[in-house]
Short mmCIF file of C-alpha atoms in Angstrom, two decimals:
data_model
loop_
_atom_site.label_atom_id
_atom_site.label_comp_id
_atom_site.label_asym_id
_atom_site.label_seq_id
_atom_site.Cartn_x
_atom_site.Cartn_y
_atom_site.Cartn_z
CA MET Q 1 7.95 -2.62 86.04
CA LYS Q 2 5.64 -2.46 89.07
CA THR Q 3 7.75 -5.11 90.86
CA LYS Q 4 10.95 -3.18 90.26
CA SER Q 5 9.38 0.02 91.59
CA ARG Q 6 8.18 -1.77 94.70
CA LYS Q 7 11.65 -3.20 95.30
CA CYS Q 8 13.25 0.22 94.87
CA ILE Q 9 10.84 1.83 97.33
CA ALA Q 10 11.44 -0.97 99.85
CA ALA Q 11 15.20 -0.62 99.46
CA LEU Q 12 15.07 3.15 99.96
CA SER Q 13 12.85 2.77 103.04
CA ALA Q 14 15.16 0.14 104.52
CA PHE Q 15 18.21 2.32 103.85
CA ALA Q 16 16.59 5.37 105.44
CA ALA Q 17 15.50 3.36 108.47
CA PHE Q 18 18.93 1.76 108.86
CA ALA Q 19 20.52 5.18 108.70
CA SER Q 20 18.14 6.44 111.34
CA ALA Q 21 18.88 3.41 113.50
CA SER Q 22 22.63 3.91 113.17
CA VAL Q 23 22.74 7.69 113.55
CA ILE Q 24 21.20 7.91 117.00
CA SER Q 25 19.44 11.16 117.77
CA VAL Q 26 16.80 12.45 120.14
CA SER Q 27 14.88 15.69 119.97
CA ALA Q 28 14.99 18.16 122.82
CA ALA Q 29 11.32 17.61 123.51
CA GLY Q 30 11.96 13.98 124.29
CA VAL Q 31 10.24 12.60 121.19
CA PRO Q 32 12.50 10.23 119.26
CA ALA Q 33 13.55 11.83 116.00
CA ASP Q 34 13.80 8.45 114.27
CA SER Q 35 11.65 5.79 115.89
CA TYR Q 36 11.97 2.46 114.12
CA ASN Q 37 11.04 -1.21 114.16
CA TYR Q 38 11.72 -4.21 111.92
CA ASP Q 39 9.79 -5.68 109.00
CA ARG Q 40 9.34 -9.34 108.06
CA TRP Q 41 12.69 -9.38 106.23
CA GLY Q 42 14.54 -8.13 109.31
CA ASP Q 43 15.16 -4.65 107.86
CA ALA Q 44 14.85 -1.52 109.98
CA ILE Q 45 11.83 0.59 108.99
CA PRO Q 46 10.34 3.83 110.37
CA SER Q 47 7.66 3.27 113.01
CA GLN Q 48 5.55 5.20 115.48
CA ALA Q 49 6.94 5.57 118.98
CA GLY Q 50 5.49 3.46 121.77
CA TYR Q 51 7.06 5.67 124.46
CA ILE Q 52 8.29 9.24 124.70
CA ALA Q 53 10.69 10.69 127.26
CA GLU Q 54 8.62 12.65 129.76
CA ARG Q 55 11.40 14.02 131.98
CA THR Q 56 14.79 13.39 133.50
CA VAL Q 57 15.29 13.42 137.27
CA SER Q 58 18.57 14.04 139.10
CA GLY Q 59 19.49 13.87 142.75
CA ASN Q 60 19.36 17.66 142.89
CA ASP Q 61 15.78 17.55 141.61
CA LEU Q 62 15.01 15.29 144.58
CA GLU Q 63 16.86 17.73 146.87
CA ILE Q 64 19.23 15.09 148.22
CA GLY Q 65 22.37 16.15 146.38
CA ALA Q 66 23.77 14.78 143.12
CA LEU Q 67 23.73 11.05 142.56
CA ASP Q 68 27.09 9.36 142.04
CA SER Q 69 27.34 6.39 139.66
CA PRO Q 70 23.89 4.92 140.43
CA SER Q 71 23.72 1.29 139.32
CA ASP Q 72 20.26 -0.18 140.00
CA ILE Q 73 16.61 0.79 140.25
CA PHE Q 74 13.64 -1.15 141.62
CA ILE Q 75 9.94 -0.37 142.08
CA ASP Q 76 7.91 -2.25 144.70
CA ASN Q 77 4.21 -3.12 144.71
CA ASN Q 78 3.36 0.21 146.36
CA GLY Q 79 5.00 2.19 143.57
CA THR Q 80 7.98 3.24 145.66
CA VAL Q 81 11.12 3.73 143.57
CA TYR Q 82 14.43 2.52 145.04
CA ILE Q 83 17.73 3.73 143.56
CA THR Q 84 21.15 2.37 144.51
CA ASP Q 85 23.29 5.50 144.71
CA THR Q 86 26.50 3.51 144.52
CA GLY Q 87 29.07 6.30 144.75
CA ASN Q 88 27.32 7.87 147.72
CA ASN Q 89 26.92 4.55 149.56
CA ARG Q 90 23.16 4.80 150.01
CA ILE Q 91 19.76 3.58 148.84
CA ILE Q 92 17.18 6.23 147.99
CA ALA Q 93 13.43 5.57 148.20
CA ALA Q 94 11.14 8.01 146.36
CA ASP Q 95 7.54 8.16 145.22
CA SER Q 96 6.51 6.85 141.79
CA GLU Q 97 6.56 10.35 140.26
CA LEU Q 98 10.14 10.88 141.51
CA LYS Q 99 9.14 14.16 143.12
CA ASN Q 100 9.48 13.39 146.83
CA VAL Q 101 12.04 11.33 148.74
CA ILE Q 102 10.49 8.91 151.22
CA CYS Q 103 13.65 7.63 152.88
CA VAL Q 104 17.42 7.55 152.47
CA TYR Q 105 19.03 4.30 153.65
CA ASP Q 106 22.68 5.00 154.45
CA SER Q 107 23.08 3.22 157.80
CA PHE Q 108 21.53 0.13 159.37
CA ILE Q 109 21.24 -1.42 162.82
CA MET Q 110 22.75 -4.89 163.22
CA PRO Q 111 21.10 -7.52 165.48
CA ASP Q 112 23.64 -6.74 168.23
CA GLY Q 113 22.66 -3.06 168.17
CA SER Q 114 25.75 -1.81 166.36
CA GLU Q 115 25.55 0.46 163.31
CA THR Q 116 26.75 -0.57 159.86
CA LYS Q 117 27.07 1.39 156.63
CA LEU Q 118 26.99 0.47 152.97
CA SER Q 119 30.04 0.43 150.71
CA LYS Q 120 29.40 0.78 146.97
CA PRO Q 121 26.03 -1.05 146.90
CA MET Q 122 25.04 -2.16 143.38
CA GLY Q 123 21.67 -3.89 143.70
CA VAL Q 124 18.38 -3.51 145.54
CA PHE Q 125 15.18 -5.56 145.77
CA VAL Q 126 12.05 -5.35 147.94
CA SER Q 127 10.03 -8.48 148.62
CA SER Q 128 6.24 -8.18 148.70
CA THR Q 129 6.10 -11.46 150.64
CA ASN Q 130 7.95 -10.41 153.79
CA ASP Q 131 8.35 -6.64 153.27
CA CYS Q 132 12.12 -6.92 153.49
CA LEU Q 133 14.78 -4.88 151.73
CA TYR Q 134 17.56 -6.87 150.03
CA ILE Q 135 20.77 -4.99 149.25
CA ALA Q 136 23.80 -6.18 147.27
CA ASP Q 137 26.42 -4.41 149.38
CA THR Q 138 29.23 -5.03 146.93
CA GLU Q 139 32.37 -3.57 148.50
CA ASN Q 140 31.41 -5.02 151.88
CA SER Q 141 31.15 -8.45 150.21
CA ARG Q 142 27.72 -9.17 151.63
CA ILE Q 143 23.98 -9.16 151.11
CA LEU Q 144 21.96 -7.32 153.70
CA VAL Q 145 18.37 -8.30 154.45
CA THR Q 146 16.66 -5.59 156.46
CA ASP Q 147 13.17 -4.47 157.43
CA MET Q 148 11.81 -1.24 156.00
CA VAL Q 149 13.19 0.88 158.83
CA GLY Q 150 16.76 -0.37 158.53
CA ASN Q 151 17.00 -3.17 161.10
CA VAL Q 152 19.19 -5.96 159.70
CA GLN Q 153 17.45 -9.33 159.70
CA ASN Q 154 20.22 -11.30 158.01
CA GLU Q 155 23.72 -10.75 156.68
CA ILE Q 156 24.92 -13.13 153.95
CA THR Q 157 28.64 -13.30 153.30
CA LYS Q 158 30.99 -15.53 151.32
CA PRO Q 159 29.84 -19.16 151.56
CA GLU Q 160 32.13 -21.62 153.30
CA SER Q 161 31.36 -24.45 150.94
CA GLU Q 162 33.31 -26.83 148.72
CA VAL Q 163 30.98 -25.86 145.88
CA TYR Q 164 32.09 -22.23 146.12
CA ASP Q 165 35.69 -21.61 144.99
CA GLN Q 166 37.33 -20.15 148.10
CA LYS Q 167 39.91 -18.38 145.94
CA ARG Q 168 37.16 -16.16 144.58
CA THR Q 169 35.91 -13.07 146.34
CA PHE Q 170 32.23 -12.52 147.08
CA LEU Q 171 31.03 -9.48 145.11
CA PRO Q 172 27.21 -9.39 144.86
CA GLN Q 173 25.94 -7.00 142.18
CA ARG Q 174 22.23 -7.83 141.83
CA VAL Q 175 19.85 -9.55 144.22
CA VAL Q 176 16.26 -10.90 144.13
CA ALA Q 177 14.17 -13.17 146.36
CA ASP Q 178 11.37 -15.54 145.36
CA LYS Q 179 8.02 -16.15 147.09
CA SER Q 180 9.57 -18.84 149.30
CA GLY Q 181 12.23 -16.44 150.54
CA ASN Q 182 15.12 -18.03 148.61
CA ILE Q 183 17.72 -15.41 147.69
CA TYR Q 184 19.56 -15.19 144.35
CA THR Q 185 22.50 -12.94 143.66
CA VAL Q 186 24.60 -12.13 140.61
CA LEU Q 187 28.30 -12.18 141.47
CA GLY Q 188 30.65 -10.05 139.45
CA ASN Q 189 33.43 -12.63 139.19
CA VAL Q 190 31.44 -15.87 138.84
CA THR Q 191 30.29 -17.43 135.54
CA THR Q 192 28.61 -20.54 136.93
CA GLY Q 193 25.25 -18.85 137.44
CA ALA Q 194 23.60 -16.92 140.24
CA ALA Q 195 24.47 -17.92 143.81
CA MET Q 196 21.39 -19.23 145.62
CA PHE Q 197 20.73 -19.04 149.35
CA SER Q 198 17.92 -20.33 151.55
CA PRO Q 199 15.77 -17.83 153.50
CA ASP Q 200 18.07 -18.20 156.51
CA GLY Q 201 21.18 -17.53 154.39
CA GLU Q 202 22.46 -21.07 153.83
CA PHE Q 203 24.30 -21.50 150.50
CA MET Q 204 22.37 -23.85 148.20
CA GLY Q 205 24.56 -23.79 145.09
CA PHE Q 206 24.41 -22.02 141.73
CA TYR Q 207 21.38 -21.42 139.57
CA GLY Q 208 20.83 -20.83 135.85
CA ALA Q 209 24.38 -20.91 134.45
CA ASN Q 210 24.74 -19.82 130.84
CA ARG Q 211 25.81 -22.30 128.21
CA VAL Q 212 29.03 -22.06 126.22
CA GLU Q 213 28.25 -20.86 122.72
CA ALA Q 214 29.02 -23.57 120.17
CA THR Q 215 31.39 -21.58 117.97
CA ALA Q 216 33.65 -23.27 115.42
CA LYS Q 217 36.61 -22.87 117.79
CA VAL Q 218 34.75 -24.42 120.73
CA VAL Q 219 33.60 -27.39 118.63
CA SER Q 220 37.11 -27.86 117.24
CA ASN Q 221 38.65 -27.84 120.73
CA TYR Q 222 36.04 -30.33 121.91
CA ILE Q 223 36.89 -32.76 119.10
CA ARG Q 224 40.64 -32.34 119.67
CA SER Q 225 40.18 -33.18 123.35
CA PHE Q 226 39.39 -36.78 122.40
CA PHE Q 227 42.96 -37.19 121.13
CA MET Q 228 44.72 -35.38 124.01
CA SER Q 229 46.51 -36.98 126.90
CA ASP Q 230 45.28 -36.31 130.43
CA GLU Q 231 48.31 -34.11 131.01
CA LYS Q 232 47.52 -31.89 128.00
CA LYS Q 233 43.86 -31.72 128.99
CA ALA Q 234 44.85 -30.43 132.42
CA ARG Q 235 47.08 -27.71 130.92
CA ARG Q 236 44.78 -26.54 128.16
CA LYS Q 237 42.81 -23.29 128.36
CA ARG Q 238 39.22 -24.06 129.25
CA THR Q 239 36.22 -22.47 127.59
CA VAL Q 240 33.87 -20.92 130.13
CA PRO Q 241 30.41 -19.41 129.61
CA THR Q 242 29.68 -15.74 130.08
CA GLY Q 243 28.27 -14.76 133.45
CA ILE Q 244 24.81 -13.44 134.22
CA THR Q 245 24.77 -9.63 134.30
CA SER Q 246 21.35 -8.99 135.78
CA PHE Q 247 17.95 -10.57 136.37
CA ASP Q 248 14.35 -9.99 137.34
CA ILE Q 249 11.72 -12.24 138.91
CA ASP Q 250 8.14 -12.67 137.71
CA GLY Q 251 6.01 -15.15 139.61
CA ASP Q 252 7.65 -18.57 139.39
CA PHE Q 253 10.16 -17.52 136.72
CA ILE Q 254 13.48 -15.71 136.84
CA PHE Q 255 14.57 -13.81 133.72
CA THR Q 256 18.32 -13.35 133.24
CA CYS Q 257 20.43 -11.40 130.77
CA THR Q 258 24.09 -11.08 129.87
CA ALA Q 259 25.96 -7.98 128.70
CA SER Q 260 28.52 -10.01 126.77
CA ASN Q 261 28.70 -8.72 123.20
CA THR Q 262 30.66 -11.74 121.99
CA GLN Q 263 28.00 -14.37 122.70
CA THR Q 264 24.43 -14.71 121.47
CA THR Q 265 23.63 -17.96 123.28
CA ASP Q 266 21.55 -17.37 126.44
CA MET Q 267 21.56 -13.60 125.98
CA VAL Q 268 18.13 -13.59 127.63
CA LYS Q 269 16.69 -16.57 129.53
CA LYS Q 270 13.45 -17.47 131.25
CA LEU Q 271 14.24 -19.95 134.01
CA ASN Q 272 11.79 -22.16 135.88
CA ALA Q 273 12.27 -23.41 139.45
CA ALA Q 274 14.58 -26.19 138.24
CA GLY Q 275 16.80 -23.69 136.41
CA ASN Q 276 15.71 -24.83 132.94
CA ASN Q 277 15.55 -22.19 130.22
CA ILE Q 278 12.04 -21.97 128.72
CA PHE Q 279 13.48 -20.02 125.76
CA SER Q 280 16.02 -22.74 124.98
CA GLY Q 281 15.61 -24.07 121.45
CA LEU Q 282 13.64 -21.03 120.24
CA LEU Q 283 15.11 -18.84 117.52
CA LEU Q 284 14.97 -15.50 119.34
CA THR Q 285 16.78 -12.23 118.70
CA PHE Q 286 17.27 -9.57 121.35
CA GLY Q 287 18.48 -6.08 120.54
CA ASP Q 288 19.01 -4.84 116.99
CA TYR Q 289 18.65 -7.52 114.33
CA LYS Q 290 21.76 -6.31 112.56
CA PRO Q 291 24.84 -5.20 114.54
CA MET Q 292 25.71 -1.51 114.31
CA TYR Q 293 28.93 -0.69 112.48
CA ASP Q 294 30.91 2.39 113.54
CA THR Q 295 33.00 3.58 110.60
CA SER Q 296 35.03 5.97 112.80
CA GLN Q 297 36.30 3.05 114.91
CA ASN Q 298 36.06 0.39 112.21
CA LYS Q 299 34.24 -1.74 114.74
CA MET Q 300 31.05 -3.79 114.87
CA PHE Q 301 28.91 -3.17 117.94
CA MET Q 302 26.87 -6.16 119.08
CA PRO Q 303 23.91 -5.97 121.49
CA ALA Q 304 24.86 -6.21 125.18
CA ILE Q 305 21.79 -6.60 127.41
CA VAL Q 306 22.87 -5.03 130.69
CA ASP Q 307 19.52 -5.23 132.51
CA ILE Q 308 16.09 -6.81 132.16
CA ASP Q 309 12.67 -5.96 133.55
CA VAL Q 310 9.40 -7.89 133.37
CA ALA Q 311 6.39 -5.57 133.53
CA ALA Q 312 3.11 -6.35 135.26
CA ASP Q 313 1.48 -7.11 131.89
CA GLY Q 314 4.19 -9.62 130.98
CA CYS Q 315 6.14 -7.36 128.62
CA ILE Q 316 9.91 -7.86 128.74
CA ASN Q 317 12.11 -4.74 128.69
CA CYS Q 318 15.71 -5.40 127.66
CA LEU Q 319 18.24 -2.59 128.15
CA ASP Q 320 21.01 -2.61 125.55
CA PHE Q 321 24.25 -1.04 126.78
CA THR Q 322 25.63 -0.74 123.24
CA THR Q 323 22.91 1.49 121.81
CA GLY Q 324 21.37 2.88 125.00
CA ARG Q 325 17.99 1.55 123.94
CA VAL Q 326 15.16 -0.32 125.60
CA PHE Q 327 13.88 -3.17 123.43
CA GLN Q 328 10.41 -4.15 124.58
CA TYR Q 329 8.94 -7.59 123.79
CA ASP Q 330 5.65 -9.23 124.61
CA GLU Q 331 5.62 -12.40 126.70
CA ASP Q 332 6.21 -14.50 123.56
CA CYS Q 333 9.28 -12.38 122.73
CA ASN Q 334 7.72 -10.57 119.78
CA LEU Q 335 9.32 -7.14 119.41
CA LEU Q 336 6.90 -4.32 120.28
CA PHE Q 337 8.92 -1.12 120.63
CA ILE Q 338 12.42 0.33 120.61
CA THR Q 339 12.97 3.31 122.91
CA GLY Q 340 15.95 5.51 123.80
CA ALA Q 341 19.32 6.30 122.23
CA ILE Q 342 22.87 7.40 122.90
CA ALA Q 343 22.47 11.16 123.09
CA LYS Q 344 22.82 14.23 125.32
CA GLN Q 345 19.20 15.37 125.20
CA THR Q 346 16.25 14.15 127.23
CA GLY Q 347 15.50 10.58 126.20
CA GLY Q 348 19.14 9.88 125.38
CA PHE Q 349 21.84 8.25 127.50
CA GLU Q 350 25.57 8.03 127.99
CA ASN Q 351 25.90 4.88 130.08
CA VAL Q 352 22.68 2.94 130.73
CA ALA Q 353 22.72 0.89 133.93
CA ALA Q 354 19.22 -0.34 134.80
CA VAL Q 355 15.60 -0.40 133.65
CA GLU Q 356 12.32 -0.72 135.55
CA SER Q 357 8.63 -0.24 134.71
CA LEU Q 358 5.43 0.80 136.46
CA GLU Q 359 2.03 0.87 134.74
CA ASP Q 360 2.44 3.02 131.62
CA LYS Q 361 5.96 4.23 132.41
CA ILE Q 362 9.51 2.97 131.91
CA TYR Q 363 12.36 4.22 134.09
CA VAL Q 364 15.95 4.10 132.78
CA LEU Q 365 18.96 4.78 135.01
CA ASP Q 366 22.11 6.39 133.57
CA SER Q 367 25.26 5.91 135.66
CA LEU Q 368 27.22 8.68 133.92
CA LYS Q 369 24.52 11.31 133.69
CA ASP Q 370 23.52 10.31 137.24
CA THR Q 371 19.85 10.59 136.31
CA VAL Q 372 16.64 8.61 135.91
CA THR Q 373 14.72 9.19 132.69
CA VAL Q 374 10.97 8.56 132.78
CA PHE Q 375 9.32 7.41 129.53
CA ARG Q 376 5.54 7.50 129.21
CA GLU Q 377 3.44 5.32 126.95
CA THR Q 378 2.02 7.04 123.84
CA SER Q 379 -1.53 6.57 122.54
CA PHE Q 380 -0.10 4.28 119.86
CA GLY Q 381 1.73 2.28 122.50
CA ARG Q 382 -1.48 1.95 124.51
CA VAL Q 383 -3.37 0.44 121.56
CA VAL Q 384 -0.52 -1.97 120.81
CA HIS Q 385 -0.38 -3.11 124.44
CA GLU Q 386 -4.14 -3.58 124.54
CA ALA Q 387 -4.10 -5.69 121.38
CA SER Q 388 -1.05 -7.65 122.50
CA ALA Q 389 -2.55 -8.40 125.93
CA LEU Q 390 -5.79 -9.70 124.41
CA TYR Q 391 -3.86 -11.75 121.86
CA ASN Q 392 -1.52 -13.33 124.42
CA ASP Q 393 -4.48 -14.19 126.67
CA GLY Q 394 -6.06 -16.09 123.79
CA TYR Q 395 -8.74 -13.52 122.93
CA TYR Q 396 -7.79 -13.40 119.25
CA GLU Q 397 -11.13 -12.17 117.94
CA GLU Q 398 -11.39 -9.46 120.61
CA ALA Q 399 -7.88 -8.33 119.62
CA LEU Q 400 -8.90 -7.90 115.96
CA GLU Q 401 -10.26 -4.36 116.28
CA PRO Q 402 -7.28 -2.92 118.21
CA TRP Q 403 -4.86 -4.65 115.81
CA GLN Q 404 -6.70 -3.04 112.90
CA GLU Q 405 -6.36 0.34 114.61
CA VAL Q 406 -2.63 -0.28 115.03
CA LEU Q 407 -2.33 -1.05 111.34
CA ALA Q 408 -4.33 2.04 110.43
CA ARG Q 409 -1.80 4.14 112.37
CA ASP Q 410 1.30 2.31 111.19
CA GLY Q 411 1.03 0.23 108.03
CA ASN Q 412 4.54 -1.19 108.58
CA TYR Q 413 3.83 -2.67 112.01
CA ARG Q 414 4.43 -6.40 111.40
CA ARG Q 415 3.03 -7.57 114.73
CA ALA Q 416 -0.39 -6.21 113.74
CA TYR Q 417 -0.43 -8.33 110.58
CA VAL Q 418 0.28 -11.43 112.69
CA GLY Q 419 -2.48 -10.52 115.15
CA ILE Q 420 -5.04 -9.87 112.42
CA ALA Q 421 -4.12 -13.09 110.60
CA SER Q 422 -4.63 -15.07 113.84
CA ALA Q 423 -7.94 -13.35 114.59
CA LEU Q 424 -9.27 -13.99 111.09
CA LEU Q 425 -8.12 -17.60 111.31
CA ARG Q 426 -10.08 -18.02 114.54
CA LYS Q 427 -13.16 -16.42 112.93
CA GLY Q 428 -12.93 -18.81 109.98
CA ASP Q 429 -12.05 -16.12 107.43
CA TYR Q 430 -9.32 -18.27 105.93
CA LYS Q 431 -8.91 -16.33 102.71
CA ASP Q 432 -8.14 -12.99 104.38
CA SER Q 433 -6.13 -14.77 107.08
CA MET Q 434 -3.87 -16.15 104.35
CA LYS Q 435 -3.45 -12.66 102.94
CA TYR Q 436 -2.36 -11.08 106.23
CA ALA Q 437 -0.21 -14.08 107.18
CA LYS Q 438 1.62 -13.77 103.89
CA LEU Q 439 2.24 -10.06 104.50
CA ALA Q 440 3.61 -10.91 107.96
CA ASP Q 441 5.63 -13.86 106.67
CA ALA Q 442 3.88 -15.98 109.32
CA GLY Q 443 4.25 -19.45 107.83
CA ASP Q 444 2.50 -21.37 110.60
CA ILE Q 445 -0.62 -19.21 110.46
CA TYR Q 446 -0.62 -19.28 106.65
CA ASN Q 447 -0.47 -23.10 106.59
CA LYS Q 448 -3.36 -23.40 109.05
CA ALA Q 449 -5.41 -20.88 107.08
CA PHE Q 450 -4.62 -22.73 103.85
CA GLU Q 451 -5.82 -26.02 105.33
CA GLY Q 452 -8.99 -24.32 106.52
CA ARG Q 453 -9.56 -22.73 103.12
CA ARG Q 454 -9.06 -26.10 101.43
CA ARG Q 455 -11.63 -27.76 103.70
CA GLU Q 456 -13.98 -24.85 103.12
CA PHE Q 457 -13.60 -25.12 99.35
CA LEU Q 458 -14.26 -28.85 99.38
CA LYS Q 459 -17.36 -28.33 101.52
CA GLU Q 460 -18.73 -25.55 99.31
CA HIS Q 461 -18.21 -27.46 96.08
CA PHE Q 462 -18.79 -30.99 97.36
CA THR Q 463 -21.75 -31.68 95.03
CA SER Q 464 -19.94 -30.42 91.95
CA ILE Q 465 -16.79 -32.29 92.86
CA ALA Q 466 -18.77 -35.45 93.56
CA VAL Q 467 -20.58 -35.19 90.18
CA VAL Q 468 -17.31 -34.58 88.35
CA LEU Q 469 -15.65 -37.49 90.13
CA THR Q 470 -18.66 -39.76 89.46
CA LEU Q 471 -18.71 -38.82 85.78
CA GLY Q 472 -14.99 -39.34 85.62
CA ILE Q 473 -15.25 -42.78 87.19
CA VAL Q 474 -18.15 -43.72 84.87
CA ALA Q 475 -16.16 -42.47 81.89
CA ILE Q 476 -13.15 -44.52 82.96
CA ILE Q 477 -15.34 -47.63 83.39
CA PHE Q 478 -17.01 -47.20 79.99
CA SER Q 479 -13.68 -46.41 78.39
CA GLY Q 480 -12.23 -49.61 79.87
CA GLN Q 481 -15.16 -51.70 78.71
CA TYR Q 482 -14.97 -50.13 75.27
CA ARG Q 483 -11.24 -50.90 74.96
CA LYS Q 484 -11.91 -54.43 76.21
CA ARG Q 485 -14.57 -55.01 73.52
CA ARG Q 486 -12.26 -53.58 70.88
CA ARG Q 487 -9.48 -55.93 71.89
CA ALA Q 488 -11.91 -58.87 71.87
CA ALA Q 489 -13.15 -57.93 68.40
CA LYS Q 490 -9.60 -57.65 67.09
CA ASN Q 491 -8.69 -61.03 68.53
CA THR Q 492 -11.75 -62.59 66.90
CA GLU Q 493 -10.88 -61.07 63.50
CA GLY Q 494 -7.32 -62.29 63.84
CA LYS Q 495 -8.42 -65.88 64.48
CA LYS Q 496 -10.72 -65.81 61.46
CA ALA Q 497 -7.94 -64.53 59.25
CA LYS Q 498 -5.63 -67.39 60.35
CA GLN Q 499 -8.33 -70.02 59.68
CA GLN Q 500 -8.71 -68.74 56.10
#
């Protein structure tokens, strides 16, 4: 009876949470009306909010006129916020509080002294290495590299290379540069990865192409190709991977994402210098675990990660175009928080375009509302981040107390169970570690704790076990000798009976 009641309660909680996840709403005060997370079974459950919407900022609030279809946002090491105001052909630089405009970049000076203007720019990046501004000047089919006062240092246009299909246009949409000065750009019409250029603008090839998802149709076509003639192979429709939508750079790694809602392979990648995906082979889920079904359109909405941001503490913020939500993960891709929604009120969006973070804040750009929404970390979010940072740095025991506080505030927070189980395992409390690992469905931790508990049990009861084993061995020996004597006696009696 108790088991049935528990199952009913769990089912009702899951249903309520799923309903809250599907019916997206935000309160006028900016506090999510239905903040949720996921339990160990992958069901949506109510959860405390890690962030709340603090305020929404428009171009009029900045006293520079309304923004028009802004498409990207970037924050440099000094806390300056850069917004690509695409429709107005300009880049806006403001302070971290988005209260004062520092500079408006709408014209630049070329090396020959002539003036040039932007045309529908879609991406911006500022390098801390050389203090240069990188702009994806989309409609001008170029990347501009300028100093901070608008003097153009380099202009990168369509590569004249056999590697680059000359039939394709050059439409840069996002741009970043690494510590060595190499430049990477996402091109709107290219699916072979990001175009890579040397610091002086020389085309170096493509980087980090997505893989083709191995669907049943793709596998079937691959097998059929073995039996096709060369002529049929040349005429057949080729399967191509989805292109990279956006990216962010963190140290020696570049994180990419794709907004395709038809492919789950390589939705989010962590690429090293060689272009290899560190996440490859891991079973990771980004966005909602279960696709959202819209009964009015009779359509299933899959996650579409339109932008990605890696925070200073290693947290990964993934912006889902489908739901208008920011899914935040720790550096090991464990889900921490879900923030935002499709809604009219503060904290809700119509058409999310970009995400960026600074200290305890997350900035989300909406290209239809023409606004930037600032989310601030809650006290609950602060404790979770503290515990997560200690845990990921290997300080499992130090993370125990904050994880326990997290669990005291939210008994459904699965990540806390994992953290506590790991901390107790490190402390040698194998019994309780097994309990928390079981609640978190953390098989690896449970197995390690079980092995430790088994060793501990054998050590504690070694004398008793040794005595029992010794007595058992002695009993077996005496039993064998006894049976041997019995057989010998029977054989002797049998011989005597035959002689008589």
